[in-house]
Coordinates of C-alpha atoms in Angstrom, one line a residue:
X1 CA 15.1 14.0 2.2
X2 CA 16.0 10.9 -0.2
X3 CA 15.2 11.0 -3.8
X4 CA 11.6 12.4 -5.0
X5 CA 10.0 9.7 -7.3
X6 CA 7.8 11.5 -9.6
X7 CA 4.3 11.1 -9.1
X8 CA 4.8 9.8 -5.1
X9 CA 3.2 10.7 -2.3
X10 CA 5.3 12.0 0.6
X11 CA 3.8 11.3 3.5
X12 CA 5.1 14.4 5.9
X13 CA 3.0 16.6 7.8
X14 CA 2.7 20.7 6.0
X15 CA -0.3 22.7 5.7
X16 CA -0.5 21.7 1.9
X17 CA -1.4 17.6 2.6
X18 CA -4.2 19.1 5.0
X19 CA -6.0 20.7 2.5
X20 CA -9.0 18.9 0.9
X21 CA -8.1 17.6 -2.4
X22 CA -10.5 18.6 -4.2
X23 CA -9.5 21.9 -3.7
X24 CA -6.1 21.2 -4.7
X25 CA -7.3 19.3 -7.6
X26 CA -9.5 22.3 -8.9
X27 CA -6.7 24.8 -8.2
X28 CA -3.9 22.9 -10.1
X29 CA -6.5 23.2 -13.3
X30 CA -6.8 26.6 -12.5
X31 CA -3.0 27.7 -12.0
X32 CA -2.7 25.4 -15.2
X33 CA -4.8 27.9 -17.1
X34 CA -3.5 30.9 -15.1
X35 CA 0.4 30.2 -16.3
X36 CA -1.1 29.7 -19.5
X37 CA -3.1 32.9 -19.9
X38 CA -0.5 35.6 -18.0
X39 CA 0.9 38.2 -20.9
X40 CA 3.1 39.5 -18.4
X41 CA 6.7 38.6 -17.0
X42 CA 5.5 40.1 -13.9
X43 CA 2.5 38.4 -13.4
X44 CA 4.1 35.5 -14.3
X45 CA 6.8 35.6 -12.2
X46 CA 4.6 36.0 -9.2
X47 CA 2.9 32.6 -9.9
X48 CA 6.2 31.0 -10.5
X49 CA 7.8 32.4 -7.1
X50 CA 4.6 31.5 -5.4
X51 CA 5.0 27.5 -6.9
X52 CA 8.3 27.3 -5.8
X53 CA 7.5 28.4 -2.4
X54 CA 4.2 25.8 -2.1
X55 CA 6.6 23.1 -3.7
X56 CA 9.6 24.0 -1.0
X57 CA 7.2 24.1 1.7
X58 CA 5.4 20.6 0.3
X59 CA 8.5 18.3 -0.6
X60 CA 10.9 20.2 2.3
X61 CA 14.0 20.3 -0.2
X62 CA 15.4 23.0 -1.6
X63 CA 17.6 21.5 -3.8
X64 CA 14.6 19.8 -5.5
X65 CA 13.0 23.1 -7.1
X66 CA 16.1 23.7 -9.2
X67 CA 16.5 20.3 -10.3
X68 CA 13.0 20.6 -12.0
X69 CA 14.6 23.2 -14.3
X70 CA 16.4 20.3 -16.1
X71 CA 13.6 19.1 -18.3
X72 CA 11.6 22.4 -19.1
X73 CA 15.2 23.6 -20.2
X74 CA 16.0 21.0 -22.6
X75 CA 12.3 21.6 -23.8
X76 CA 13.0 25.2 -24.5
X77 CA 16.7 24.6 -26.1
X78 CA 14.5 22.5 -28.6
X79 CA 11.8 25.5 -28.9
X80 CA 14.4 27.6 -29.2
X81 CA 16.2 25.9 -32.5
X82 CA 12.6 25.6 -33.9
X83 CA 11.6 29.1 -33.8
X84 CA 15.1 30.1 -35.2
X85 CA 14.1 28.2 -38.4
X86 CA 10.3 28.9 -38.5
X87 CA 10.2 32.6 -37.4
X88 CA 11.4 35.6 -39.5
X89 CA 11.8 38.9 -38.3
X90 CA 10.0 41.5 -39.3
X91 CA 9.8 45.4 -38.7
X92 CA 7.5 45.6 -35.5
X93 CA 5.9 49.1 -34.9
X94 CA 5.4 50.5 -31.3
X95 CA 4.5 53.3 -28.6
X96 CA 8.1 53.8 -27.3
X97 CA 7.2 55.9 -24.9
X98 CA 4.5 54.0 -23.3
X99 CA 5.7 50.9 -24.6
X100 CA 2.1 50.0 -25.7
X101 CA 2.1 47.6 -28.7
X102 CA -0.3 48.1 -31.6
X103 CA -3.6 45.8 -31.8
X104 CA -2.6 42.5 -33.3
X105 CA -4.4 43.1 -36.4
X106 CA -2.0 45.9 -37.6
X107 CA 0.9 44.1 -38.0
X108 CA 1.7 40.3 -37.8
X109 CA 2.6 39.4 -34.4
X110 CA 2.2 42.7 -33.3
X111 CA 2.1 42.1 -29.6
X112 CA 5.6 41.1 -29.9
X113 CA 8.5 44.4 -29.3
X114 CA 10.6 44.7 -31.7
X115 CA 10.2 41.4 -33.5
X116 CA 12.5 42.6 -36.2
X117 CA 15.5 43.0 -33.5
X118 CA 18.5 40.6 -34.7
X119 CA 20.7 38.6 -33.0
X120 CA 22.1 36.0 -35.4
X121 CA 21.1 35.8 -39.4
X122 CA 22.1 33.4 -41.7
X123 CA 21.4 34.0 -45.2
X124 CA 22.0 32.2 -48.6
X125 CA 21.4 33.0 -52.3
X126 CA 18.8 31.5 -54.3
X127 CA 19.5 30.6 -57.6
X128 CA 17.2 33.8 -58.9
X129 CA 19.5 35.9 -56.9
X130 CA 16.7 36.2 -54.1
X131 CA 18.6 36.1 -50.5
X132 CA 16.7 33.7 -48.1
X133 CA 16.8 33.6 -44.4
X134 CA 18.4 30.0 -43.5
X135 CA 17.6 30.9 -40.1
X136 CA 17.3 33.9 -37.3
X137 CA 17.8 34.4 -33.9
X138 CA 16.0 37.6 -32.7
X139 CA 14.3 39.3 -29.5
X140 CA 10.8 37.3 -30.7
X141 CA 11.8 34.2 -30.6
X142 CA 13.9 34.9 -27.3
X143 CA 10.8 35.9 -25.3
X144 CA 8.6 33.3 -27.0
X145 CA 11.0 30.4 -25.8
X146 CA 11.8 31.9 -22.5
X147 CA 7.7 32.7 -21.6
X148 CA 7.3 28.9 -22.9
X149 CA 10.1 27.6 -20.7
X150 CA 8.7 29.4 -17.2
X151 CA 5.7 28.4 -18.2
X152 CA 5.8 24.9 -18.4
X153 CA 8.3 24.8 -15.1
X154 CA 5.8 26.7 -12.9
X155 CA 3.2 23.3 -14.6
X156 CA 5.9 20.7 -13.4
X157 CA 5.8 22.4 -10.1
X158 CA 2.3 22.4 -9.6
X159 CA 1.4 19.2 -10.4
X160 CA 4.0 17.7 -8.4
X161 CA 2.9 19.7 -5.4
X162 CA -0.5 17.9 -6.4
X163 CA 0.5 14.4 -6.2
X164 CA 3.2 14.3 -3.6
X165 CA 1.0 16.2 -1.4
X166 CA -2.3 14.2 -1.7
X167 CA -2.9 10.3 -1.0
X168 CA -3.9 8.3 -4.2
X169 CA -7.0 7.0 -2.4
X170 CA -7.9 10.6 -2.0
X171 CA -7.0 12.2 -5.5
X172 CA -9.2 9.3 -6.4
X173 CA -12.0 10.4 -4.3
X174 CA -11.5 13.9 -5.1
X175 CA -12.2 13.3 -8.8
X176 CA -15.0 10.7 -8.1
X177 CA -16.6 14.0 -6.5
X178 CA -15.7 16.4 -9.0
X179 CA -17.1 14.2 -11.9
X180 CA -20.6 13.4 -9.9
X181 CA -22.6 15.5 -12.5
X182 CA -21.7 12.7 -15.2
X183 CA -23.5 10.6 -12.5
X184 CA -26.9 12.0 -13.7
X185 CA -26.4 11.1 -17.4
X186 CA -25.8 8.0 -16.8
X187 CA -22.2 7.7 -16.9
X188 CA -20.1 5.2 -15.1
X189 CA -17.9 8.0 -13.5
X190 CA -16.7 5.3 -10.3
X191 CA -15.1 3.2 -13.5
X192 CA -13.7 6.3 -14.3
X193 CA -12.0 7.7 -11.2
X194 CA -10.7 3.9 -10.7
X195 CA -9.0 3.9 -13.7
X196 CA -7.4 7.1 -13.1
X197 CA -6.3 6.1 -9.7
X198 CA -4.8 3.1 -11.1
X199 CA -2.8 5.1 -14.3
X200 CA -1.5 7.6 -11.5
X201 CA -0.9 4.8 -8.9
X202 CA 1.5 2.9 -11.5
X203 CA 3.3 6.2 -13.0
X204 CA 6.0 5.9 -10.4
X205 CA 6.2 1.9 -10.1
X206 CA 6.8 1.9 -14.1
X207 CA 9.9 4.5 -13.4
X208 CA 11.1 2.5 -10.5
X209 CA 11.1 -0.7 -13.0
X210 CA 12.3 0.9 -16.3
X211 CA 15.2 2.1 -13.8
X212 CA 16.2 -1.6 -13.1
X213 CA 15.5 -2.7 -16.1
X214 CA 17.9 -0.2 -17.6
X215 CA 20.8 -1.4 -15.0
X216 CA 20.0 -5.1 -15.5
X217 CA 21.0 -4.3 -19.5
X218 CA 23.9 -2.3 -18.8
X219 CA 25.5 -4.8 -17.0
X220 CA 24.8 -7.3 -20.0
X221 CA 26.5 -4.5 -22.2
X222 CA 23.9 -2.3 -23.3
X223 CA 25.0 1.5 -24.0
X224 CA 22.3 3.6 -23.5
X225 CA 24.2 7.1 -23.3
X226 CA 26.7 6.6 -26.2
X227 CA 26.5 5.1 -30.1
X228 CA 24.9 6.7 -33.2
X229 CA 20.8 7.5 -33.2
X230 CA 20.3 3.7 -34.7
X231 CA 22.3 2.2 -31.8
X232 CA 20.4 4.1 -29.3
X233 CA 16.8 2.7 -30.8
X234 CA 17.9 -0.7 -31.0
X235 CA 18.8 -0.1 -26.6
X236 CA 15.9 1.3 -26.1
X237 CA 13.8 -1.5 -27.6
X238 CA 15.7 -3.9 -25.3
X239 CA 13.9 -1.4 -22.8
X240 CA 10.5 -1.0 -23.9
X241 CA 9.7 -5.2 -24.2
X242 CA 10.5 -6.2 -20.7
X243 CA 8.8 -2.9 -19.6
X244 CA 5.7 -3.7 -21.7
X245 CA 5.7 -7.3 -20.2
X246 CA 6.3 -6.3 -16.9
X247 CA 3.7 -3.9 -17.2
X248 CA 0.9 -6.7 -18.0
X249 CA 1.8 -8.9 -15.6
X250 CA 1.6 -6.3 -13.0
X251 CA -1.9 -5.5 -14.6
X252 CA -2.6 -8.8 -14.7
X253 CA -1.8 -9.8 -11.3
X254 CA -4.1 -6.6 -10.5
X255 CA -6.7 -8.1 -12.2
X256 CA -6.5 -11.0 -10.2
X257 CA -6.6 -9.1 -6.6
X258 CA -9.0 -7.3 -7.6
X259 CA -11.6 -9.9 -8.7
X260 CA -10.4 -12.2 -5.6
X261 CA -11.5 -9.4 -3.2
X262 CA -14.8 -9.3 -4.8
X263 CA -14.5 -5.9 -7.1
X264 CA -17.1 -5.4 -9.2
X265 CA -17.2 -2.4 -11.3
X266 CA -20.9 -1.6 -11.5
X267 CA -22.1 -2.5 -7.9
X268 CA -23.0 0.9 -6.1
X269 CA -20.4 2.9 -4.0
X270 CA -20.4 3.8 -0.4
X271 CA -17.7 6.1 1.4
X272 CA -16.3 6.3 4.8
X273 CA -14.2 8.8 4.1
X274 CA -15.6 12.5 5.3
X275 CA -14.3 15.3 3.1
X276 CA -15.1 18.2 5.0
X277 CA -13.5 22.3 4.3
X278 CA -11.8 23.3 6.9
X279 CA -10.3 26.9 7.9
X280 CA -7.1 26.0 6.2
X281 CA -9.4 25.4 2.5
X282 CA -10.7 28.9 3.2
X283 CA -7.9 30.4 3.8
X284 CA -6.2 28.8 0.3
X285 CA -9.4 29.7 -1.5
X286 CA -8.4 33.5 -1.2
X287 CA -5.0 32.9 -2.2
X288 CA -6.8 31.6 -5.1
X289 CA -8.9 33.7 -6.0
X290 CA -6.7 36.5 -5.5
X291 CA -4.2 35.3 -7.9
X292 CA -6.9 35.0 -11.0
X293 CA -8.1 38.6 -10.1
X294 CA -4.3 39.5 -10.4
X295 CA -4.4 38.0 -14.0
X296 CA -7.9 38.7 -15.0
X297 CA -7.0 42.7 -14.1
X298 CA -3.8 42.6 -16.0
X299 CA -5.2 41.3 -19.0
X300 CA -8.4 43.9 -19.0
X301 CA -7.2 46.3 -21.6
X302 CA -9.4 49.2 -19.5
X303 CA -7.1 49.0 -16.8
X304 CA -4.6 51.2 -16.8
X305 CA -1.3 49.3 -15.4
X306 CA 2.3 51.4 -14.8
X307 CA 4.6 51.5 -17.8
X308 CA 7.3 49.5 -16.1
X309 CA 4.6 46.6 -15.7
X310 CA 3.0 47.0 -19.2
X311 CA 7.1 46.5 -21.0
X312 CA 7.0 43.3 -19.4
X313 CA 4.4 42.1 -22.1
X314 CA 5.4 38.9 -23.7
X315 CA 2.5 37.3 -24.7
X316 CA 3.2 33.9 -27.1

């Protein structure tokens, strides 16, 4: 396959562009929440291998899944250098043997293993003779960042599996039906789901233009990639302004079809489009709801998980 624009539909035939899209909508909240939620490495781990597999099996390119690793990674490199400044260790207490952490109110940070667990530490005298942590690395800030950074890959993976997978006409409709309720308060929820469909409609367009805007400078002799921090700002201005006008004209232009075609925004709403559940929706529900009773068991504390499953605990 050629190169995945983010935010594109793929229009291919696999099981995941059959399903109704309002269940994929409500699940991607929900797997959201789920990655969000899991204390476990093992628990989390399961969602991520399962997101891979949907995504593999939605885009049909291997190659693709590991080269969504490059953004949360720089993410968590930055995480990383943060906590090392902002977190000190400290002298964590713990059942070794069952590797059961105290309750959080014993000790700050308690859930944490050995937070006090050095790595690196950097230290420097103050002029009272007190000696001040510059910064740390140590086993807390380790898991934090690397929970954070599976985290927010197995959200990349998710949502793209969301919008390649499901037509903007029907995402659009999905939400329209999801938001219905609003309908009985009175609130404009058709202005609503348009809007959306138009901001998620755009998303790639804007990264298809910024990408020839970016080789129409560099062929006048803009640097993008190299110079000091002030020479990169001034590049990226010449960047932002013909994206910002390009980006009203477009809307503009929009505007224009729109209102030509006899759009109006408050006229009442009929459908021809028939979202009905089919096997394939019941079958996924399951899967759903079989992965948030995995969660919602392994964070019960009455439970009673095996040890190697309970020293997996990382919760940030």
């Amino acid at each position: 396959m050629g190169k995945t624009i983010v935010g594109r539909y793929i229009n291919i035939d696999t099981p995941l562009h059959k399903l109704d899209p309002r269940l994929k909508f409500l699940a991607n909240i929900l797997f959201i929440v789920l990655f969000f939620i899991s204390a476990h490495y093992i628990t989390l781990s399961i969602l991520i291998i399962f997101s891979m597999i949907i995504y593999g099996i939605t885009v049909k390119s291997v190659k693709s899944i590991f080269k969504k690793l490059k953004l949360p990674l720089y993410i968590a490199i930055f995480l990383l250098l943060i906590n090392m400044f902002t977190v000190k260790g400290a002298i964590m207490y713990y059942d070794v043997d069952n590797y059961i952490p105290l309750p959080s109110d014993t000790r700050p940070d308690a859930y944490v293993i050995n937070r006090g667990r050095l790595f690196i530490n950097v230290v420097y005298f103050a002029p009272n003779n007190d000696i001040n942590s510059t910064f740390q690395l140590n086993l807390f800030s380790l898991h934090r960042t690397f929970s954070i950074f599976l985290r927010i890959y197995g959200v990349i993976l998710i949502t793209t599996v969301l919008t390649v997978s499901t037509k903007p006409i029907l995402l659009t409709r999905a939400i329209n039906d999801l938001l219905y309720p609003l309908k009985l308060i009175k609130i404009p929820i058709e202005i609503i789901t348009m809007i959306i469909s138009i901001a998620l409609r755009f998303i790639p367009t804007l990264l298809e233009e910024s990408g020839r805007i970016m080789k129409a400078q560099s062929s006048r002799g803009v640097d993008f990639k190299h110079g000091n921090f002030k020479d990169k700002i001034k590049a990226f201005i010449v960047l932002l302004i013909p994206l910002f006008v390009s980006s009203f004209n477009k809307a503009n232009d929009l505007a224009d079809a729109m209102t030509s075609r006899g759009y109006e925004p408050y006229s009442k709403r009929t459908t021809y489009r028939k979202l009905v559940p089919n096997w394939r929706d019941i079958l996924a529900t399951f899967i759903i709801i079989g992965f948030t009773t995995l969660i919602a068991v392994s964070l019960i504390n009455k439970v009673q998980l095996p040890n190697w499953w309970i020293a997996t605990f990382q919760k940030v």
